[in-house]
Coordinates of C-alpha atoms in Angstrom, one line a residue:
M1 CA 93.2 174.9 131.1
K2 CA 90.3 177.3 130.8
F3 CA 92.4 180.2 129.6
T4 CA 95.1 178.2 127.8
A5 CA 94.3 179.8 124.4
I6 CA 94.2 183.3 125.8
L7 CA 97.5 182.9 127.6
A8 CA 99.1 181.6 124.5
L9 CA 98.0 184.7 122.6
V10 CA 99.3 187.2 125.2
A11 CA 102.5 185.3 126.1
S12 CA 105.6 187.1 125.2
A13 CA 107.2 185.9 122.0
S14 CA 110.6 186.7 123.5
A15 CA 110.2 183.6 125.7
F16 CA 111.2 181.6 122.7
T17 CA 114.1 183.7 121.6
P18 CA 117.5 182.1 122.0
M19 CA 119.9 182.1 125.2
P20 CA 123.7 181.6 125.5
V21 CA 125.2 178.1 125.2
N22 CA 128.7 176.7 125.0
K23 CA 129.8 176.7 121.3
A24 CA 131.6 173.7 119.9
T25 CA 133.7 175.7 117.5
S26 CA 134.5 179.3 116.7
A27 CA 132.8 178.9 113.3
L28 CA 129.7 177.6 115.0
S29 CA 129.8 180.4 117.5
A30 CA 129.9 182.9 114.7
S31 CA 126.9 181.2 113.0
V32 CA 124.9 181.2 116.2
D33 CA 125.8 184.8 117.4
G34 CA 125.0 186.2 114.0
M35 CA 121.6 184.5 113.5
V36 CA 118.6 186.8 113.1
G37 CA 116.1 186.4 115.9
V38 CA 118.6 186.4 118.8
L39 CA 117.3 189.2 121.0
D40 CA 118.1 190.7 124.4
P41 CA 117.5 190.1 127.2
V42 CA 117.2 186.4 126.7
G43 CA 119.9 185.9 124.0
F44 CA 120.3 182.5 122.3
F45 CA 117.6 180.1 123.6
D46 CA 118.7 176.5 123.3
P47 CA 117.9 174.6 126.6
L48 CA 118.3 171.2 125.0
G49 CA 121.6 172.0 123.5
F50 CA 120.8 171.3 119.8
A51 CA 123.2 174.0 118.6
E52 CA 126.1 172.4 120.5
K53 CA 126.2 169.4 118.2
A54 CA 125.1 171.2 115.1
T55 CA 127.2 172.3 112.1
P56 CA 126.4 175.7 110.5
A57 CA 124.6 173.7 107.7
T58 CA 122.4 172.0 110.4
L59 CA 121.6 175.4 112.0
Q60 CA 120.4 176.6 108.6
R61 CA 118.1 173.6 108.4
Y62 CA 116.8 174.3 111.9
R63 CA 116.1 177.9 110.8
E64 CA 114.3 176.7 107.7
A65 CA 112.1 174.4 109.9
E66 CA 111.4 177.2 112.4
L67 CA 110.3 179.5 109.6
A68 CA 108.1 176.9 107.9
H69 CA 106.4 175.9 111.2
G70 CA 106.0 179.6 112.2
R71 CA 104.3 180.4 108.9
V72 CA 102.0 177.4 109.1
S73 CA 101.1 178.4 112.7
M74 CA 100.3 181.9 111.7
L75 CA 97.9 180.6 109.0
A76 CA 96.5 178.2 111.6
V77 CA 95.7 180.9 114.1
I78 CA 93.9 182.9 111.5
G79 CA 92.1 179.8 110.3
F80 CA 90.9 179.0 113.8
L81 CA 89.4 182.4 114.3
V82 CA 88.0 182.9 110.8
G83 CA 86.7 179.4 110.4
E84 CA 84.8 179.6 113.7
K85 CA 83.5 183.1 112.9
V86 CA 82.0 182.1 109.5
E87 CA 80.8 178.6 110.4
G88 CA 77.3 177.9 109.3
S89 CA 77.6 180.5 106.5
S90 CA 75.9 179.4 103.3
F91 CA 78.9 180.0 101.1
L92 CA 81.1 177.5 103.1
F93 CA 80.3 174.0 102.1
D94 CA 76.5 174.6 102.1
A95 CA 76.7 175.6 105.8
S96 CA 77.4 172.0 106.8
I97 CA 80.4 172.7 108.9
S98 CA 80.1 173.7 112.6
G99 CA 81.6 173.4 116.0
P100 CA 85.1 173.9 117.2
A101 CA 87.8 174.4 114.6
I102 CA 89.6 171.2 115.4
T103 CA 86.5 169.3 114.2
H104 CA 86.2 171.2 110.9
I105 CA 88.7 169.1 108.9
T106 CA 86.7 166.0 109.5
Q107 CA 83.6 167.6 108.2
V108 CA 84.8 168.8 104.8
P109 CA 83.7 166.8 101.7
D110 CA 86.0 164.0 100.5
G111 CA 86.9 165.8 97.3
F112 CA 88.4 168.7 99.3
W113 CA 91.2 166.4 100.5
A114 CA 92.5 166.1 97.0
V115 CA 92.7 169.9 96.8
I116 CA 94.6 170.1 100.1
I117 CA 97.0 167.3 99.1
A118 CA 97.7 168.9 95.7
F119 CA 98.3 172.3 97.2
V120 CA 100.6 171.1 99.9
G121 CA 102.5 168.8 97.5
A122 CA 103.1 171.6 95.0
Y123 CA 104.3 174.0 97.7
E124 CA 106.7 171.4 99.3
A125 CA 108.0 170.4 95.8
S126 CA 108.8 174.1 94.9
R127 CA 110.4 174.6 98.4
A128 CA 112.6 171.6 98.0
E129 CA 113.6 172.5 94.5
A130 CA 114.5 176.1 95.6
G131 CA 116.4 175.3 98.8
W132 CA 117.7 171.8 98.8
V133 CA 120.7 170.2 97.0
D134 CA 119.6 167.2 94.8
P135 CA 119.8 164.1 97.0
A136 CA 122.0 162.5 94.3
D137 CA 124.6 165.2 94.8
C138 CA 124.6 165.0 98.6
P139 CA 127.4 163.1 100.5
V140 CA 126.1 160.0 102.2
D141 CA 126.8 161.4 105.6
Q142 CA 125.1 164.8 104.9
P143 CA 121.5 164.2 103.8
G144 CA 119.2 167.2 103.4
L145 CA 121.8 169.8 102.5
L146 CA 120.6 173.3 101.7
R147 CA 122.0 175.1 98.7
D148 CA 124.8 177.5 99.5
D149 CA 123.0 180.4 97.8
Y150 CA 119.7 179.7 99.5
L151 CA 118.5 181.9 102.4
P152 CA 116.3 179.8 104.7
G153 CA 112.7 180.8 104.1
D154 CA 113.3 182.8 101.0
L155 CA 110.9 181.4 98.4
K156 CA 110.9 184.5 96.3
F157 CA 107.3 185.2 97.3
D158 CA 106.7 188.9 98.0
P159 CA 103.6 190.0 96.2
L160 CA 103.3 193.2 98.2
G161 CA 106.9 194.2 97.8
L162 CA 107.6 194.3 101.6
M163 CA 111.2 192.9 101.4
P164 CA 113.6 195.8 101.9
D165 CA 116.9 196.1 100.0
D166 CA 118.8 197.4 103.0
A167 CA 120.5 194.6 104.9
E168 CA 119.7 196.1 108.4
E169 CA 116.0 196.6 107.5
F170 CA 115.8 193.1 106.1
A171 CA 117.2 191.7 109.4
I172 CA 114.5 193.7 111.3
I173 CA 111.7 192.3 109.1
Q174 CA 113.1 188.8 109.4
T175 CA 113.1 189.1 113.2
K176 CA 109.5 190.3 113.1
E177 CA 108.5 187.2 111.1
L178 CA 110.3 184.9 113.5
Q179 CA 108.8 186.5 116.6
N180 CA 105.3 186.4 115.1
G181 CA 105.8 182.8 114.0
R182 CA 107.0 181.8 117.5
L183 CA 104.0 183.4 119.2
A184 CA 101.7 181.8 116.6
M185 CA 103.2 178.3 117.4
L186 CA 102.3 178.9 121.1
A187 CA 98.9 180.2 120.2
A188 CA 98.0 177.4 117.8
A189 CA 99.1 174.8 120.4
G190 CA 97.0 176.6 123.0
F191 CA 94.0 176.6 120.7
L192 CA 94.3 172.9 120.0
A193 CA 94.7 172.0 123.7
Q194 CA 91.8 174.2 124.8
E195 CA 89.3 172.9 122.3
A196 CA 90.4 169.3 122.9
V197 CA 89.8 169.7 126.6
D198 CA 86.3 171.2 126.7
G199 CA 85.0 170.9 123.1
K200 CA 84.3 174.6 122.9
G201 CA 85.5 176.9 120.1
I202 CA 88.0 179.7 120.7
I203 CA 85.5 182.3 119.5
E204 CA 83.1 181.0 122.0
H205 CA 85.7 181.3 124.8
L206 CA 86.5 184.9 123.8
Q207 CA 82.8 185.9 123.7
S208 CA 82.2 184.4 127.2
M209 CA 84.9 186.4 128.9

């Protein structure tokens, strides 16, 4: 486990790109084959066969979940590295937080939890309002429907104006986000596992190599 975190960082993101499966219907096949993030040489990666039983609407929810988890993981990886790099700094909670990043959350003042909960709650509420059909309007057997005009992950947040107008360029930048998110999920899991095993921070591991 000594190099779990490092291996997670250098592992190829293509390992989590999709691979061919038997499609239940022609419509589902079209949905799967046309999804952004399906890359050669692996193809559509679905070893547990989730797509075989999924409708196009379900696949959209899976993509929304993948994007959300990928974005959180990218922030988490940055948080691990930055948090451990600046630990003990006077501007950060009076220099009272130290040690591996997995222990930092237990060291923050109680009042900080209210800020975290408020921020996460506001974000999730805006995401639900933007992407999901009102539960009152959903069929009983189809809970959690996404809106027909909603593109998974599109929260209209683009302060730097990076979103291209060209469809082909947009697909490329979507794929880059998916790939970075997939790699970040591996890296964050590796960071968590490594620090839990030996109690040493990731920065400390990197400096000792």
